[in-house]
Coordinates of C-alpha atoms and ligand atoms in Angstrom, one line a residue:
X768 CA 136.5 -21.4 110.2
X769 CA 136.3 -20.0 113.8
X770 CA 133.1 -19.6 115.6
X771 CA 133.6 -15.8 115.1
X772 CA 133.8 -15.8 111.2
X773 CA 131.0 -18.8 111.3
X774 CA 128.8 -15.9 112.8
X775 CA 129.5 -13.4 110.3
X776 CA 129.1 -16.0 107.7
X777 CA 125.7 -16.2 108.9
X778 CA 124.9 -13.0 109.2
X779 CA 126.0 -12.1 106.0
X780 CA 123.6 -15.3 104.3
X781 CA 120.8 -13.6 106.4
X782 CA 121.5 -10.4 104.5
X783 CA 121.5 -12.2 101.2
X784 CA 118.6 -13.7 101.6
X785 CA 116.7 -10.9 102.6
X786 CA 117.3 -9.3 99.0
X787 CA 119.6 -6.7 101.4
X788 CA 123.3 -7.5 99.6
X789 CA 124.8 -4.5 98.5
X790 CA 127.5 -5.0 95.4
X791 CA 130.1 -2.6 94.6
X792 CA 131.2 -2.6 90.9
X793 CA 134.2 -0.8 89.9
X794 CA 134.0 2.7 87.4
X795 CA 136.8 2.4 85.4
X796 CA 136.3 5.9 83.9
X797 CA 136.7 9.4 85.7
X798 CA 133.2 10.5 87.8
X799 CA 131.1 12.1 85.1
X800 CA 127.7 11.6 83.4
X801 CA 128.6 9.0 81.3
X802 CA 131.0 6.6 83.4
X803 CA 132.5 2.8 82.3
X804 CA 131.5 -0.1 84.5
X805 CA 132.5 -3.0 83.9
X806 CA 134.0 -2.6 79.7
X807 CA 130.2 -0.7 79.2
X808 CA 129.9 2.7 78.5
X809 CA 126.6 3.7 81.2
X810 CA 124.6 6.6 82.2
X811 CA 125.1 7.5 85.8
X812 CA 121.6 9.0 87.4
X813 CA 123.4 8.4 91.0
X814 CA 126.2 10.3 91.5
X815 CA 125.9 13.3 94.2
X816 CA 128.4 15.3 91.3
X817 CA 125.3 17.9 91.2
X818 CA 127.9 20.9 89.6
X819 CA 129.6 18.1 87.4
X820 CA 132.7 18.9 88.8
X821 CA 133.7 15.5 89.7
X822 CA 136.0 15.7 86.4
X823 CA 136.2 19.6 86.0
X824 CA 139.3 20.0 84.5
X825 CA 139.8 23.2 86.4
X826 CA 139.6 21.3 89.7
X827 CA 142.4 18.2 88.5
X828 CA 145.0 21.4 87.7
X829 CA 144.3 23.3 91.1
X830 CA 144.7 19.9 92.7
X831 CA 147.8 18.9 90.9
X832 CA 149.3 22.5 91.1
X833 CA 148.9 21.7 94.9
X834 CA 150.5 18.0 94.5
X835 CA 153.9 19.5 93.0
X836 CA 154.0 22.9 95.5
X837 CA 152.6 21.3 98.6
X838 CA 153.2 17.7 98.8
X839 CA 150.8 14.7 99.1
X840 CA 150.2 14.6 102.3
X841 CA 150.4 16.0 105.4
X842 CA 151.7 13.3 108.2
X843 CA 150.2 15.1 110.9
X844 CA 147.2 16.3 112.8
X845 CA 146.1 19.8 112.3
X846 CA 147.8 20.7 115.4
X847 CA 151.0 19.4 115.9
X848 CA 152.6 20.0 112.2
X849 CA 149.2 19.4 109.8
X850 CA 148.3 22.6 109.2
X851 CA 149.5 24.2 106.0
X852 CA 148.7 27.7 104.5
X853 CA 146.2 26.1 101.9
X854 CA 143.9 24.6 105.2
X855 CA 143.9 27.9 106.4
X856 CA 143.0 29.8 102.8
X857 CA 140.1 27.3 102.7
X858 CA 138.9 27.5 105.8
X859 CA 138.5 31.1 105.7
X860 CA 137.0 31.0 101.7
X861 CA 134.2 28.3 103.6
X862 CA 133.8 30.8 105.8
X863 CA 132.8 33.6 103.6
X864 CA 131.0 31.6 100.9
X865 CA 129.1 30.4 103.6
X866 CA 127.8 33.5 105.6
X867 CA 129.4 32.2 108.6
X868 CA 132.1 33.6 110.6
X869 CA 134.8 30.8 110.7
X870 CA 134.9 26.9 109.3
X871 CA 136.9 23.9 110.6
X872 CA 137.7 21.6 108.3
X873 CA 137.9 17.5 108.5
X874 CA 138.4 14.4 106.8
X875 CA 134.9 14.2 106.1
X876 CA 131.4 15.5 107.0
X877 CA 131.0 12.3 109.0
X878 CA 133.1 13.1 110.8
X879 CA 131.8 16.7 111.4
X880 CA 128.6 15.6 112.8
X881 CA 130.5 12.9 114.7
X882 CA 132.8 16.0 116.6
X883 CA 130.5 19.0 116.5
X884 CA 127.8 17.7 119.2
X885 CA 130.2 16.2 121.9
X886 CA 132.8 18.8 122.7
X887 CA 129.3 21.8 122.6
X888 CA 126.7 20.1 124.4
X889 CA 126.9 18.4 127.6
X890 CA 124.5 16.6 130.1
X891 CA 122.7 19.7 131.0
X892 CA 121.7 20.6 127.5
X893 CA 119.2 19.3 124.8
X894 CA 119.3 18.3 121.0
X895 CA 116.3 17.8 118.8
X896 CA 116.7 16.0 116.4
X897 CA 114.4 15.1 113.2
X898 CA 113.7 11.6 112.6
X899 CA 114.8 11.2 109.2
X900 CA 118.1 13.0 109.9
X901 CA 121.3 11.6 108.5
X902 CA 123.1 8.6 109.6
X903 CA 126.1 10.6 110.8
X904 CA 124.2 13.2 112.8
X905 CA 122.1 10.3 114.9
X906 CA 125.9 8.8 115.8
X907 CA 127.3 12.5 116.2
X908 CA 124.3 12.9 119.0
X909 CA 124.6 9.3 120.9
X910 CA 128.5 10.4 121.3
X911 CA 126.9 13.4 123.1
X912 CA 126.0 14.1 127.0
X913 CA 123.1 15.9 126.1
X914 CA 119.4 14.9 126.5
X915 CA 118.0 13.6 123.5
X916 CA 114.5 14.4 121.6
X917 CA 113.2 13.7 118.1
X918 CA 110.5 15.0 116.1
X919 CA 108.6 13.8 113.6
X920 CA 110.4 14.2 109.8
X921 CA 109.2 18.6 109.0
X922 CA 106.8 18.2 111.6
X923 CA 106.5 21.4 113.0
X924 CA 103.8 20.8 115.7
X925 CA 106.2 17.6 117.0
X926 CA 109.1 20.0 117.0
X927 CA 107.8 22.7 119.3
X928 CA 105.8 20.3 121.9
X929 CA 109.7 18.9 121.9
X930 CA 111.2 22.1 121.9
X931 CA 108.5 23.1 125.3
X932 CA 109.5 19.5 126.5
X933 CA 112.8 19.9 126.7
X934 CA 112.6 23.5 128.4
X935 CA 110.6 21.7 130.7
X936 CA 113.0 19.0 131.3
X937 CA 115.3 22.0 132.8
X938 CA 117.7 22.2 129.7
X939 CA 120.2 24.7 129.4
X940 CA 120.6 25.2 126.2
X941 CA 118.5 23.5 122.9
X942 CA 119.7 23.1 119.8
X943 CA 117.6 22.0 116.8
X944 CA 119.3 19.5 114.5
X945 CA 117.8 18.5 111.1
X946 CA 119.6 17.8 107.4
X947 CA 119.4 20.7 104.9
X948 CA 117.8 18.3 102.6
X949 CA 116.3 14.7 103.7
X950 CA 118.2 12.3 100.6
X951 CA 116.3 10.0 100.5
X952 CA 112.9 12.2 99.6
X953 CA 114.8 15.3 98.3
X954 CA 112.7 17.7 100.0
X955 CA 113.8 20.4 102.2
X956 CA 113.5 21.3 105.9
X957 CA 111.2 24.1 106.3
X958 CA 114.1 26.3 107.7
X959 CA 111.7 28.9 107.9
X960 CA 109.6 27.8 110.3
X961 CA 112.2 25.9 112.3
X962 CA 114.2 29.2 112.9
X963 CA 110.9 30.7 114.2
X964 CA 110.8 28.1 116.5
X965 CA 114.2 28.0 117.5
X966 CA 114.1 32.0 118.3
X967 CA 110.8 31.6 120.0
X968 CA 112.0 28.9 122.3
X969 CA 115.6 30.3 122.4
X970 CA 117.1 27.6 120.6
X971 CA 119.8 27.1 118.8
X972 CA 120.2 25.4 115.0
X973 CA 122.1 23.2 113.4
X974 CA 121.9 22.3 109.9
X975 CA 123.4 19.6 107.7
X976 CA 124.0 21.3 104.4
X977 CA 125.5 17.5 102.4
X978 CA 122.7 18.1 99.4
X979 CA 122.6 21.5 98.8
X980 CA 125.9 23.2 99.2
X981 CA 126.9 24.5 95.7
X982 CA 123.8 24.5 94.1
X983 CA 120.6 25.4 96.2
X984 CA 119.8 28.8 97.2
X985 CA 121.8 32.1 95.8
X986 CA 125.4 31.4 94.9
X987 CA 124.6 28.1 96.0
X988 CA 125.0 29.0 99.2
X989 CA 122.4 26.5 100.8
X990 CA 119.2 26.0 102.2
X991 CA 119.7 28.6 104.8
X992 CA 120.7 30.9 102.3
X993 CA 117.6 29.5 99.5
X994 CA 115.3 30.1 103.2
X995 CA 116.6 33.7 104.0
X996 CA 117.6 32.1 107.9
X997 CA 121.1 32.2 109.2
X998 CA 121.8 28.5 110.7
X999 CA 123.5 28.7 113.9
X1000 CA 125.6 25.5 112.9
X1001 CA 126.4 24.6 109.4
X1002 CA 127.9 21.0 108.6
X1003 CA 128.7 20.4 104.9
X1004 CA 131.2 18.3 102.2
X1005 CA 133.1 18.6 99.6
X1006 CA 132.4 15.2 98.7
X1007 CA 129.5 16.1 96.7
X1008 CA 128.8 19.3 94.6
X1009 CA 131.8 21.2 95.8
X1010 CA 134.0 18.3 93.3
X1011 CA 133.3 15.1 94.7
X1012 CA 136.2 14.2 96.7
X1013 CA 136.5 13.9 100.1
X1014 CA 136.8 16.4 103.0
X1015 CA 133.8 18.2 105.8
X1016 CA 133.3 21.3 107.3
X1017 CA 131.5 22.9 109.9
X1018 CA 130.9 26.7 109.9
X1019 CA 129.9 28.6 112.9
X1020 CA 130.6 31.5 115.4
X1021 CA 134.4 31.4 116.0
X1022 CA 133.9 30.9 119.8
X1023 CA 132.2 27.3 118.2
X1024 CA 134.9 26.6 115.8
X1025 CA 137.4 27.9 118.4
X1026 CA 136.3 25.4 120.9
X1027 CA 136.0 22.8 118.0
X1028 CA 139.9 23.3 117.3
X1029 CA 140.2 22.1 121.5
X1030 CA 138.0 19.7 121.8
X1031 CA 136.5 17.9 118.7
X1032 CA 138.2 14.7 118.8
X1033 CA 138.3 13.4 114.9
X1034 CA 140.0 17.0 114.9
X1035 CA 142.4 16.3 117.1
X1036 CA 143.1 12.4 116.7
X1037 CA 142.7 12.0 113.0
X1038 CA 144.9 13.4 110.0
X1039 CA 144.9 16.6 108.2
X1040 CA 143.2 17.2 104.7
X1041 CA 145.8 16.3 101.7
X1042 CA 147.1 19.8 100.1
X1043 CA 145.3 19.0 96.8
X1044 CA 142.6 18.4 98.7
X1045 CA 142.4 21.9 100.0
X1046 CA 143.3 23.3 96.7
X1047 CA 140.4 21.9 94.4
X1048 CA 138.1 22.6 97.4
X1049 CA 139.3 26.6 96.7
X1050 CA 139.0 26.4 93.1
X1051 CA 135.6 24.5 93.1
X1052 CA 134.3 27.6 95.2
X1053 CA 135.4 29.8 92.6
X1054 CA 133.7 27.8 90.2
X1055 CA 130.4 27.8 92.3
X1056 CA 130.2 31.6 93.2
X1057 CA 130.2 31.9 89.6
X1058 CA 128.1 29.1 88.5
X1059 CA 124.9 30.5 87.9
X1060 CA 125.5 29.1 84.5
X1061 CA 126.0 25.3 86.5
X1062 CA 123.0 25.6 88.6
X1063 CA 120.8 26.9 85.8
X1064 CA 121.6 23.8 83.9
X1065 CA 121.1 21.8 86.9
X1066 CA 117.5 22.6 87.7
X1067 CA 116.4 22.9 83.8
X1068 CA 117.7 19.1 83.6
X1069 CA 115.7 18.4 87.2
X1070 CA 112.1 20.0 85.7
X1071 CA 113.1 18.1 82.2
X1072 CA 113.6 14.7 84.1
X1073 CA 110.5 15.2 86.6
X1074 CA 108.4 15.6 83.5
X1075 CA 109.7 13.0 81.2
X1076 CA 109.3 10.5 84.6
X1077 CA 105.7 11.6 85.2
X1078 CA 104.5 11.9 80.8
X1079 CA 105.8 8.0 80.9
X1080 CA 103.3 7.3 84.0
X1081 CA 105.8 7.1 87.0
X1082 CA 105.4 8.7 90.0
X1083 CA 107.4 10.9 91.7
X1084 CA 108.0 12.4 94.9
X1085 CA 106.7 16.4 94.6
X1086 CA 109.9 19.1 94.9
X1087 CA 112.5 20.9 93.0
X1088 CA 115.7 19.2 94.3
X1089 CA 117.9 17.6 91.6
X1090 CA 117.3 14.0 93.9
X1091 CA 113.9 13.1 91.8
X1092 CA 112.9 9.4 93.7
X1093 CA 111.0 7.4 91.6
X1094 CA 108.4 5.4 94.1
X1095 CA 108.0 1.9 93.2
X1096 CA 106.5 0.7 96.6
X1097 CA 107.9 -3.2 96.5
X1098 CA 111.4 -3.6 97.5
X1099 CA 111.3 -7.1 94.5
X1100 CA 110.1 -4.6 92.0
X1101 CA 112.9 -1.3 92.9
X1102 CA 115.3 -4.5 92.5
X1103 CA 114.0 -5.4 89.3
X1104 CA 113.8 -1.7 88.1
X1105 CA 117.4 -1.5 88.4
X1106 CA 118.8 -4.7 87.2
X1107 CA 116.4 -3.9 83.8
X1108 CA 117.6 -0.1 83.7
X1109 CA 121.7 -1.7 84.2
X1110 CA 121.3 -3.7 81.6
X1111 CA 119.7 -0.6 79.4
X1112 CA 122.7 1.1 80.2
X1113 CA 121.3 3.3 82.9
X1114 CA 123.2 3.1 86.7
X1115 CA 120.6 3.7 89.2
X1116 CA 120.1 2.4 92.7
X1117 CA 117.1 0.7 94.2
X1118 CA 116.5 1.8 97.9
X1119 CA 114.2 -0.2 100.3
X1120 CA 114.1 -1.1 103.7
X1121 CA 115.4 -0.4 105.9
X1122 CA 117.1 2.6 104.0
X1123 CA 113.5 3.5 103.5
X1124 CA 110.5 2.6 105.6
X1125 CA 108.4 -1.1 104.2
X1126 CA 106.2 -0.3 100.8
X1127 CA 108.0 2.6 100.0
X1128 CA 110.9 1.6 97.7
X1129 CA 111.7 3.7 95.2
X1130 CA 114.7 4.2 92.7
X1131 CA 116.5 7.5 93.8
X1132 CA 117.4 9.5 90.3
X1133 CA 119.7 12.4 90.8
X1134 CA 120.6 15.2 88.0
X1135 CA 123.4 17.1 87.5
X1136 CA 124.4 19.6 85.2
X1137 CA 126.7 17.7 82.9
X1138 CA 123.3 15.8 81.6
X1139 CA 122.3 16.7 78.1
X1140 CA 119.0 16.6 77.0
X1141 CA 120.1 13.7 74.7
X1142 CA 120.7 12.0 77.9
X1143 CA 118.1 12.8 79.6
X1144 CA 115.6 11.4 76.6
X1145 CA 117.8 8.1 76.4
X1146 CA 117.1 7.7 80.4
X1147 CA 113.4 8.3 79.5
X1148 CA 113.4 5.7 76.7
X1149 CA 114.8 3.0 79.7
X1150 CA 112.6 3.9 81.9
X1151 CA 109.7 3.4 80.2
X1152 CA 110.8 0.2 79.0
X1153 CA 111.8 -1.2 82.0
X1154 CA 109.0 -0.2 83.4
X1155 CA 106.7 -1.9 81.3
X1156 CA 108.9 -5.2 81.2
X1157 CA 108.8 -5.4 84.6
X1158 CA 105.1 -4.3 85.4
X1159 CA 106.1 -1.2 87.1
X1160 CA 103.6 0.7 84.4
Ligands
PLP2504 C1 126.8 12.6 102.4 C2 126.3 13.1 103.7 C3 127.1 13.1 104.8 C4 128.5 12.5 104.8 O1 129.4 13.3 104.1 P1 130.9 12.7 103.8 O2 131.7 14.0 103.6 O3 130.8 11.9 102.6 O4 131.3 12.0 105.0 C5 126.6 13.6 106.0 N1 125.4 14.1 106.0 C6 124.6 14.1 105.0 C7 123.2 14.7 105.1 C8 125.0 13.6 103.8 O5 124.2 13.5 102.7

């Protein structure tokens, strides 16, 4: 072995033994609500497929449709040859669904917070940031000129002291940054109040939309939209509710998405969306602006699990966001949690530190619509039994 791979190899065994490994099993079984892992037939409580349209049958058709008309891919970057009529159909049907005047598409909302912050704000500007915002944002910033400030996670006293700071500082312009929904808590940003603040202090705001496009607020339009605020900046996936594939967005004025198309460098140095790609991304839009049906589903399964977690003695985080987090507190007993509730025939995930600060593991549940109540009451049933087996009750 080289002294290079030695290194890793030590790395690695420090991960292990810190209870940190991470294993990836393959689903041998379309996305759904019921999934096969591993020759079992399991309950998934962890996809992000809020809508259930990971396997919508609509979405596979619109996406093959596109595979025989348009291709599989596109060989190119958006502008040299990559742009096809169905980017431009979904840019604009973003657009609208959103509220917002245009949308840019990319591989991923990754990389959407990695290009939006860059090309916009330079060395004479500022961006707030909350601390628990997504991973992609926090890289998105550092790859930025701008001045840098964080407030405390939906503190609203933190954010305006930052807000006066960085006025002070001399900036030119501010914008706010802060996640839709935190993921790891499921509770929202107080968009509300952070608007007030940005139009008080003449800021601007962005919003990560990742766990609430599709299904929170009317037509699913958002957080923005559930908080009656216009964000200034919207960054957003298809990888979750809008079908579960792949592909970001960001939504804006089109002087921002026009600069975007010049400057934002996963734009311009990384390859177009695939066709069918584009396509299900339209027809899971259609789905959504209709889906009152979906999103009614969605939140009668989220009160229905909140209430089964807490009548069998766990505790929960408070909030109405399909992400219910069971708090467990020890990182040994999420662990355990999940390794019973696997072998129950329930996939969940443990989270602990350092996804999560020290003493507050928890297993993250998330509901979708596609749950029955049958489901739900066989998830309960676990639950409780792994919880007493493992002490967690
Ligand atoms: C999932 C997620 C992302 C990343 O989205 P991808 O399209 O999977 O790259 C970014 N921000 C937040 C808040 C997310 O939850």
């Amino acid at each position: 072995m080289s002294d290079f791979d030695t290194h890793l190899t030590d790395i690695l065994s420090q991960i292990e033994t810190e209870g940190l490994m991470k294993r990836e099993r393959a689903v041998t079984s379309p996305q759904s609500a019921h999934i096969d892992v591993a020759g079992r037939e399991m309950l998934n409580l962890c996809a992000n497929n809020y809508l259930g349209l990971a396997d919508d049958a609509r979405l596979i058709a619109a996406a093959k449709g596109a595979l025989d008309s348009h291709g599989f891919g596109m060989a190119s970057v958006r502008f040299i040859c990559g742009t096809g009529e169905l980017h431009a159909a979904l840019e604009k049907r973003l657009a609208t669904f959103l509220g917002m005047e245009e949308a840019i598409t990319f591989a991923a909302c990754f990389d959407a917070n990695g290009a939006v912050f860059e090309p916009l704000f330079s060395a004479e500007d500022a961006i707030i940031s909350d601390a628990l915002n997504h991973a992609s944002i926090i890289d998105g910033i550092r790859l930025s000129k701008a001045k840098r400030y964080r407030f405390a996670n939906c503190d609203m006293d933190d954010l305006e002291q930052q807000l006066k700071t960085a006025r002070a500082d001399g900036a030119r312009f501010i914008v706010i940054a802060t996640d839709g929904v935190f993921s790891m808590d499921g509770t929202l940003a107080k968009l509300r109040d952070i608007r007030a603040l940005a139009d008080q202090h003449e800021a601007l705001l962005m919003v990560d939309d990742c766990h609430a496009t599709g299904f929170i607020g009317p037509k699913g339009a958002g957080t923005p939209a559930h908080c009656g605020v216009k964000a200034d900046i919207l960054t957003g996936t298809l990888g979750k509710a809008l079908g579960g594939a792949i592909g970001g967005y960001i939504a804006a004025s089109k002087q921002v998405v026009a600069l975007l198309r010049q400057r934002a460098r996963p734009y311009l140095f990384s390859n177009a969306l695939p066709p069918m790609v584009c396509a299900a991304g339209i027809a899971a839009l259609d789905i959504v602006e209709t889906g009152d049906d979906l999103r009614a589903k969605l939140f009668e399964n989220t009160a229905y699990w909140r209430n089964a977690l807490e009548t069998a003695g766990f505790q929960t985080l408070p909030g109405e966001h399909p992400i219910v987090p069971v708090m467990l507190g020890d990182a040994r007993l999420a662990q355990d949690m999940a390794a019973r509730l696997d072998a129950l025939g329930v996939y969940v995930s443990g989270f602990f530190f350092p996804v999560v600060p020290k003493g507050k593991a928890r297993i993250r549940t998330q509901m979708n619509a596609s749950l029955t109540t049958d489901d739900l009451d066989r998830a309960a049933a676990a639950f409780a039994q792994a919880g007493r087996e493992t002490g967690a009750l």
